[in-house]
Coordinates of C-alpha atoms in Angstrom, one line a residue:
X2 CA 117.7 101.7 97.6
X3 CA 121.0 102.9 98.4
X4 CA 123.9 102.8 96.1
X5 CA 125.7 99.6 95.2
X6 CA 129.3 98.8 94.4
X7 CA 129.4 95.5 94.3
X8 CA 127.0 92.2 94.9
X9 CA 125.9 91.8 98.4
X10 CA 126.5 88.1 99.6
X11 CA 127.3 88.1 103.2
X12 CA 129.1 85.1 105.1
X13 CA 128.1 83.7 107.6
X14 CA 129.7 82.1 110.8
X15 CA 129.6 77.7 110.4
X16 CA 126.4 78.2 108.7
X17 CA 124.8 80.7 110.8
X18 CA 124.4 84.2 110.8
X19 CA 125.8 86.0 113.4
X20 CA 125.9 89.9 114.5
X21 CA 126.9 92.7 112.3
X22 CA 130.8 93.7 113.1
X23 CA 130.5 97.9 113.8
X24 CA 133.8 99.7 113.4
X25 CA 133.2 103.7 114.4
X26 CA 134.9 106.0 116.9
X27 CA 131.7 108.6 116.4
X28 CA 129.6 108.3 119.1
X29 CA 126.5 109.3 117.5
X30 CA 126.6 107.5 114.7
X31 CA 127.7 104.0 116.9
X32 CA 124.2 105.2 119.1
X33 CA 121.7 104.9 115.6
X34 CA 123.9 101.6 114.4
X35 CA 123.3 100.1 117.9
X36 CA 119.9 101.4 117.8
X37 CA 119.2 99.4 114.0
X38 CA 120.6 96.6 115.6
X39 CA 118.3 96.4 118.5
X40 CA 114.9 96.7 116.1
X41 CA 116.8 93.9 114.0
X42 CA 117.2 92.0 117.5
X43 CA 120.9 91.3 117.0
X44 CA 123.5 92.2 119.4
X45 CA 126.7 93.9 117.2
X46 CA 130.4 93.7 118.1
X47 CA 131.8 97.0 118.3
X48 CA 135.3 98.2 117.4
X49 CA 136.9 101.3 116.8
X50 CA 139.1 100.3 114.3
X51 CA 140.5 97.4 112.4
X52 CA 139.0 94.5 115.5
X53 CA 141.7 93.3 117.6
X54 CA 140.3 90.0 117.7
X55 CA 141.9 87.4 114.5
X56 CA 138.9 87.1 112.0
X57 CA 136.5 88.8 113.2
X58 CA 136.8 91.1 110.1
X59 CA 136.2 87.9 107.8
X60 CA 133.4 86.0 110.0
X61 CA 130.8 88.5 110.5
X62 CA 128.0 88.4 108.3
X63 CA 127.7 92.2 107.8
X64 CA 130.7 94.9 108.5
X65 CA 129.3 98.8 109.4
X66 CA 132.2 100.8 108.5
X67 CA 131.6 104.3 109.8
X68 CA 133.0 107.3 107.5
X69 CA 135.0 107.6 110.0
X70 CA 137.1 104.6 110.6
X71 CA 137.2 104.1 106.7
X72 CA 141.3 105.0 106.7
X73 CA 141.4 102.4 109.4
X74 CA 140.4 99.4 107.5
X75 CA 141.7 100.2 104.1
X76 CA 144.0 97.5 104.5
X77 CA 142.1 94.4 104.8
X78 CA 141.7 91.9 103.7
X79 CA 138.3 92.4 100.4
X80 CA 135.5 90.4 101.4
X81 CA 131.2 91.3 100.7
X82 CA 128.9 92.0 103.0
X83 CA 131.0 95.4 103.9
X84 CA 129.1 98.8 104.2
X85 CA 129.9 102.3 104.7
X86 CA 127.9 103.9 107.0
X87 CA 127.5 107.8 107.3
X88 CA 125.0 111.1 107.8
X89 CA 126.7 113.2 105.2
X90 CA 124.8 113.3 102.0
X91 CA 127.0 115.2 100.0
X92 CA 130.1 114.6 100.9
X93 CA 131.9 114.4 98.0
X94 CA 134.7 111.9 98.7
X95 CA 132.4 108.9 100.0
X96 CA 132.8 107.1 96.8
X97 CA 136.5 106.9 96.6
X98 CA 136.6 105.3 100.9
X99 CA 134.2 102.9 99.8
X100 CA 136.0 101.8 96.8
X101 CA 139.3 101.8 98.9
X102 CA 137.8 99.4 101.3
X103 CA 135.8 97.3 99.3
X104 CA 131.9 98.5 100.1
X105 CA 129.5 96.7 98.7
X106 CA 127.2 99.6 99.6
X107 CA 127.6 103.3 100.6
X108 CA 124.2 104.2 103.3
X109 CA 123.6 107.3 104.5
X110 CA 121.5 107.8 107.2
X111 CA 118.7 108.3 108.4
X112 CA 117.4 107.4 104.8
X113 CA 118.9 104.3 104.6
X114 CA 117.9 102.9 108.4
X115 CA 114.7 100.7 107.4
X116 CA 116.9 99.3 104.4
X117 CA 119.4 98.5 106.7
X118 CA 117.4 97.6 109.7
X119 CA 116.1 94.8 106.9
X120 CA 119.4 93.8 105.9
X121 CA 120.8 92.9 109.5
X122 CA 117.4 90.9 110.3
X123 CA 117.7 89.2 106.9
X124 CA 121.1 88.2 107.8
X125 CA 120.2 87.4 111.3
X126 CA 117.6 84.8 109.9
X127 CA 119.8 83.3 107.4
X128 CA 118.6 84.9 104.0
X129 CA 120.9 82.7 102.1
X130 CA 118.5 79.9 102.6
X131 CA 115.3 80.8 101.0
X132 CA 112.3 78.5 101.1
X133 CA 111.2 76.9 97.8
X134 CA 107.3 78.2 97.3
X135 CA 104.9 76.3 95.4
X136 CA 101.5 78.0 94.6
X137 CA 98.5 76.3 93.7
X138 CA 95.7 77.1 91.9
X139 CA 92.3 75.8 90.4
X140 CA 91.7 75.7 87.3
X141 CA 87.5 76.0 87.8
X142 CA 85.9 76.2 91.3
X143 CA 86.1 72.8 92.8
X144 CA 89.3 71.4 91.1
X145 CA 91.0 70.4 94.0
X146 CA 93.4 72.8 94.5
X147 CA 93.2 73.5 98.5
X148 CA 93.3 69.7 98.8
X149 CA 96.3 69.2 96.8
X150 CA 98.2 72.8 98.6
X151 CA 97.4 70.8 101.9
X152 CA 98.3 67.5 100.7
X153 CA 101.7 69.0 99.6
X154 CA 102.3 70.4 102.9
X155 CA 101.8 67.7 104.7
X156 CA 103.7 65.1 102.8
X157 CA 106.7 68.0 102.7
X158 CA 106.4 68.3 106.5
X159 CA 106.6 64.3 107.0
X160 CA 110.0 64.0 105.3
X161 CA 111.0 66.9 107.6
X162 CA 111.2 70.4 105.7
X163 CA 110.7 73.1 107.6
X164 CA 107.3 73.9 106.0
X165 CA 104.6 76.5 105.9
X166 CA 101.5 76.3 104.4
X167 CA 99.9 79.6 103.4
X168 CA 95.7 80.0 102.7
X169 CA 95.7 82.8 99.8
X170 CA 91.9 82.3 99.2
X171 CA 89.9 84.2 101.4
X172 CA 86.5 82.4 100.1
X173 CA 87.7 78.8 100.4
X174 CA 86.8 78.0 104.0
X175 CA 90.1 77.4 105.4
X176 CA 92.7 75.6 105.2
X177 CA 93.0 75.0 108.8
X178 CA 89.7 73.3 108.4
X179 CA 90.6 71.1 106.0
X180 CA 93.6 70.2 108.1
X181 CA 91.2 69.8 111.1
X182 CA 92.7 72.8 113.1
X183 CA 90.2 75.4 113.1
X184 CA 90.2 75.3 117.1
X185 CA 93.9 75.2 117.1
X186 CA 95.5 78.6 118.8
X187 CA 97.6 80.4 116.5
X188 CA 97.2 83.6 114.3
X189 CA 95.1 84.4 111.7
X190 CA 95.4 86.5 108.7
X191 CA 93.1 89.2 110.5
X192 CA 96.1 89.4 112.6
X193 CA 98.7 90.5 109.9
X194 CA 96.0 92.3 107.2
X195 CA 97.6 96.0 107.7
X196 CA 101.0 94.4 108.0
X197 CA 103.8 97.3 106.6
X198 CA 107.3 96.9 106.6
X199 CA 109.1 93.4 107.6
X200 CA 107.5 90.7 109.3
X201 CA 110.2 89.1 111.4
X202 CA 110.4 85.2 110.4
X203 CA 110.5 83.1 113.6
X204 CA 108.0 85.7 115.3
X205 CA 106.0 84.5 112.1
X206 CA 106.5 80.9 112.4
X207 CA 106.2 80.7 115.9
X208 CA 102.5 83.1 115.8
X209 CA 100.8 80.0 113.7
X210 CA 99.1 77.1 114.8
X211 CA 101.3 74.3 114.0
X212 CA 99.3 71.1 112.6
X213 CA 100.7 67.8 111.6
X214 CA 104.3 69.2 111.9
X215 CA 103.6 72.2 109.9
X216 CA 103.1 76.0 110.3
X217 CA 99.0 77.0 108.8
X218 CA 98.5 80.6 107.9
X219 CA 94.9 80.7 107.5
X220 CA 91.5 82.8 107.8
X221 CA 89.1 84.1 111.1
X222 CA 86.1 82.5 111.4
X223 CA 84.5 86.1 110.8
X224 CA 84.2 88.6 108.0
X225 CA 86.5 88.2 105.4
X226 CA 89.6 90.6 105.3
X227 CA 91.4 91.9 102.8
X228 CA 95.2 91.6 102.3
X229 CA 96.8 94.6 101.1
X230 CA 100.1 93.8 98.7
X231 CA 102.4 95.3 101.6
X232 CA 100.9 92.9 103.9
X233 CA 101.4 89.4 101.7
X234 CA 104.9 90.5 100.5
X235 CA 105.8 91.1 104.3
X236 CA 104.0 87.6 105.1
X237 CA 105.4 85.9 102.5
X238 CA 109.0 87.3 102.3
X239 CA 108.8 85.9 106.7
X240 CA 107.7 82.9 106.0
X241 CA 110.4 82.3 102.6
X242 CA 112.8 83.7 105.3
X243 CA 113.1 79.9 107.2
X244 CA 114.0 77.7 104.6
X245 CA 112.4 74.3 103.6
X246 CA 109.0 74.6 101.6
X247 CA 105.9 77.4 101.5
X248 CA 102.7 76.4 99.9
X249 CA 100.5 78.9 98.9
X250 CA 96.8 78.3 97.9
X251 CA 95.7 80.8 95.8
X252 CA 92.4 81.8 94.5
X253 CA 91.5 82.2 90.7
X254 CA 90.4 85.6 90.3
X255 CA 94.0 87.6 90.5
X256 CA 94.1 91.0 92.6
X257 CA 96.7 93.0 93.8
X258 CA 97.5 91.1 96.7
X259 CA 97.2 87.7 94.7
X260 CA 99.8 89.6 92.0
X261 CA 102.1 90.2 95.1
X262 CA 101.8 86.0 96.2
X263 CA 102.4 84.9 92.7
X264 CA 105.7 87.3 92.2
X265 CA 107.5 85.9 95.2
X266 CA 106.5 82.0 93.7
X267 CA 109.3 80.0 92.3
X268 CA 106.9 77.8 90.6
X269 CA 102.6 77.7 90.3
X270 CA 100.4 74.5 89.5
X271 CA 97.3 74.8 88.2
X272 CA 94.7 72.2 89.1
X273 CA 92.8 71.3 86.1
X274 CA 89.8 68.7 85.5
X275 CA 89.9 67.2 82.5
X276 CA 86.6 68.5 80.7
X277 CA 86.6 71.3 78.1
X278 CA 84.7 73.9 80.0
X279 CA 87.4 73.5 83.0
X280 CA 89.9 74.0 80.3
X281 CA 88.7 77.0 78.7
X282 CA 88.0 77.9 82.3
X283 CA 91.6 77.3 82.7
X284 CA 93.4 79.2 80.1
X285 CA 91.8 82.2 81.5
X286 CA 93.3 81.7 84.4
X287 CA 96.8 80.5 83.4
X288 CA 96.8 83.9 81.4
X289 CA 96.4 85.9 84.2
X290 CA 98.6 84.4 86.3
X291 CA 101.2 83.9 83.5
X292 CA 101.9 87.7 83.7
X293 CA 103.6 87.6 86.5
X294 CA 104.4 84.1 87.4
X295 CA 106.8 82.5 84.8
X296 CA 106.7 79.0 85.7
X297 CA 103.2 77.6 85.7
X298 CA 102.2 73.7 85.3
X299 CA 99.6 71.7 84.8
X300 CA 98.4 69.1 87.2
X301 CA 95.1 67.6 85.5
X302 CA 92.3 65.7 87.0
X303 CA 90.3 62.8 85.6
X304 CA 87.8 61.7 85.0
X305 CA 88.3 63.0 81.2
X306 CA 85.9 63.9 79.1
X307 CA 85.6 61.3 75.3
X308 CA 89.1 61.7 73.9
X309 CA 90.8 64.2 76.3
X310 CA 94.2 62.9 78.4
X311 CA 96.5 64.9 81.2
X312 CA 98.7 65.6 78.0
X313 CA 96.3 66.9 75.9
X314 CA 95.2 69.3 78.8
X315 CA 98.4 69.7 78.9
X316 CA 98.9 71.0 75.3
X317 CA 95.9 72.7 75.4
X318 CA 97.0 75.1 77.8
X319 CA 100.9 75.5 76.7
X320 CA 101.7 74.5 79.5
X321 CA 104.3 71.7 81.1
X322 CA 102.4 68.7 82.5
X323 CA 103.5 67.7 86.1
X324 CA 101.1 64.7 86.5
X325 CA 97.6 63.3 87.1
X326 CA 96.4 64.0 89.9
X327 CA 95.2 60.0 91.6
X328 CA 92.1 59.9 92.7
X329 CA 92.1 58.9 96.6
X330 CA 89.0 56.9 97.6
X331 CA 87.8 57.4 101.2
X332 CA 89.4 61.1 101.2
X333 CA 86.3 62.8 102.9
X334 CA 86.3 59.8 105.8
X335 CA 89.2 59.7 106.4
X336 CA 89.6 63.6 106.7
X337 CA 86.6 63.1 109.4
X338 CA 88.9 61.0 111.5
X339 CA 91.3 63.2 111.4
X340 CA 93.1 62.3 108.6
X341 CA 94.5 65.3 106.3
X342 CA 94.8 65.2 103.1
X343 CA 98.1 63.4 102.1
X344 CA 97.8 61.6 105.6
X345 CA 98.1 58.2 104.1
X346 CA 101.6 57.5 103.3
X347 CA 101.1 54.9 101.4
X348 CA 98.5 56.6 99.4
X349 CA 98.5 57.9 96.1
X350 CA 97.9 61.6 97.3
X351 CA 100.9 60.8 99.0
X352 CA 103.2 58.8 96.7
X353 CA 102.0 61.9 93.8
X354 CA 103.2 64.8 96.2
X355 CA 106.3 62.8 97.3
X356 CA 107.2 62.5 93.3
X357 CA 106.4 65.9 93.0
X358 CA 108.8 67.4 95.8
X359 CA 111.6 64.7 95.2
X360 CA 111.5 66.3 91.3
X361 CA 110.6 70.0 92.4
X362 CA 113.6 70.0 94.9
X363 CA 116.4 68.0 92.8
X364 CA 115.4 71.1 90.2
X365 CA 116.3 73.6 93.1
X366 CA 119.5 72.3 94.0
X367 CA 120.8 72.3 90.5
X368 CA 119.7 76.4 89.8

């Protein structure tokens, strides 16, 4: 990571990102910046000094400062999102320029291009507005949980998020099954399994088959694959990337990759029946996961075992109760006609999920 001054909070132009603002007279160095530009597929505006142009210095989302046009801009007006760009590694005054203008970070290349080449794509694709992602889990085998990750995607789409619903389990059939896609075009997680590096967000989004107004990341029909940590962070960090919702269904058994999906979570439910085997089954699971995801709640499903509730599951586990999970009759037909789950607006897979989001997204807006 290179060094840092200062917080990085780029602005952006009426809500948008725009192109990075480059300010060099060296030729060489202006030939790598445009170059990081292109494999961040933004066009720059390039200026030799302070821009002739009123506020261009204050609207663009990133400024490139070469070393040598620091003395140029010393004078303008502070904002973030300003960095100072050079090849010298020890040059021993590099510190002091970016101080004088107001760097947020000091780069030096070429160890510093893929941090950068991430940084002008992030900005491009608007990394101020990161989606809020939900993972859900089952408590036992069977629970429910791929029926409640689709169900959640589905009613999230309807009220129009942006949404993307992401199949973590590689053993639970696939979610574009459930959904009724599996013929549907799209990409498939054998596509992106030796994903390294970033994953660009719209290429993402755009790659997947798009069901019921929303974007399914799901499994092959052939041998299972396995997802490497690299590859789910760069999935994941894509599909965050767009804003709106992610839903990730997640298996129980916790691997590295798994580990990688629950870091980037803001929040995890765990789908548990209400019997004392599924919640022994259960704490198992919520103690795994509980290592590296912080906020984990319980959704619990009846029927309940002779005196067991939701809030005794609940208590049981230590953990904060969202709901109980309604039991939907005529799921399975309805799913054959082409029904998903959570299809039924009026339903209460439906009415539980919209609660859930309405709750889930007020939370959001107050952090």
């Amino acid at each position: 990571m290179p060094g840092s001054v200062t917080p990085d909070r780029p602005p952006t132009i009426d809500g948008r990102p725009g192109g990075p603002l480059i300010l060099t007279e060296d030729a060489a160095l202006l030939d790598d910046l445009l170059r990081l530009c292109a494999a961040a597929g933004v066009e720059p505006e390039v200026h030799h000094g302070a821009p002739e142009r009123r506020g261009s210095w204050e609207s663009a989302p990133l400024v490139l400062v070469g070393d040598d046009a620091a003395g140029r801009v010393r004078g303008n007006t502070r904002r973030s999102g300003v960095y100072l760009v050079g090849r010298d590694q020890d040059d021993p005054d590099v510190w002091q320029r970016a101080v004088e203008i107001g760097a947020d970070h000091v780069l030096r290349l070429p160890d510093a291009e893929n941090w950068l080449v991430e940084r002008i794509a992030d900005v491009v694709e608007g990394l101020g507005g990161q989606a809020l992602t939900v993972g859900v889990i089952g408590g036992r085998g069977g629970a429910g949980a791929s029926t409640l990750a689709c169900a959640l995607a589905v009613t999230a789409a309807r009220s129009g998020q942006r949404t993307v619903l992401i199949d973590g389990d590689p053993l639970g059939g696939g979610l574009d099954v459930l959904l009724g896609g599996e013929q549907t075009e799209g990409r498939r997680w054998p596509d992106f399994a030796c994903s390294k590096g970033r994953v660009g967000g719209s290429a993402l989004e755009e790659s997947l088959p798009e069901l019921h107004g929303l974007r399914v990341l799901s499994w092959g029909r052939a041998d299972a694959v396995v997802i490497a940590p690299e590859a789910m962070r760069a999935v994941l960090g894509a599909a965050r990337r767009g804003g709106g919702v992610v839903v990730v269904d997640l298996p129980r058994r916790v691997d590295e990759g798994v580990a990688e999906a629950l870091a980037q979570l803001d929040l995890g439910l765990l789908v548990v029946p209400g019997e004392l085997r599924a919640v022994a089954a259960a704490a198992r699971v919520a103690s795994m996961a509980g290592m590296v995801l912080p906020d984990l709640r319980a959704v619990v499903r009846g029927p309940y075992a002779a005196g067991l509730d939701e809030e005794w599951v609940a208590r049981a586990l230590d953990l904060p109760l969202v709901g109980e999970l309604p039991v939907e009759d005529g799921l399975l037909e309805a799913q054959s006609r082409g029904t998903p789950p959570g299809g039924r607006t009026r339903g209460p897979l439906a009415r539980f999920c919209s609660a859930f989001w309405d709750q889930a997204l007020a939370e959001e807006r107050v952090s």
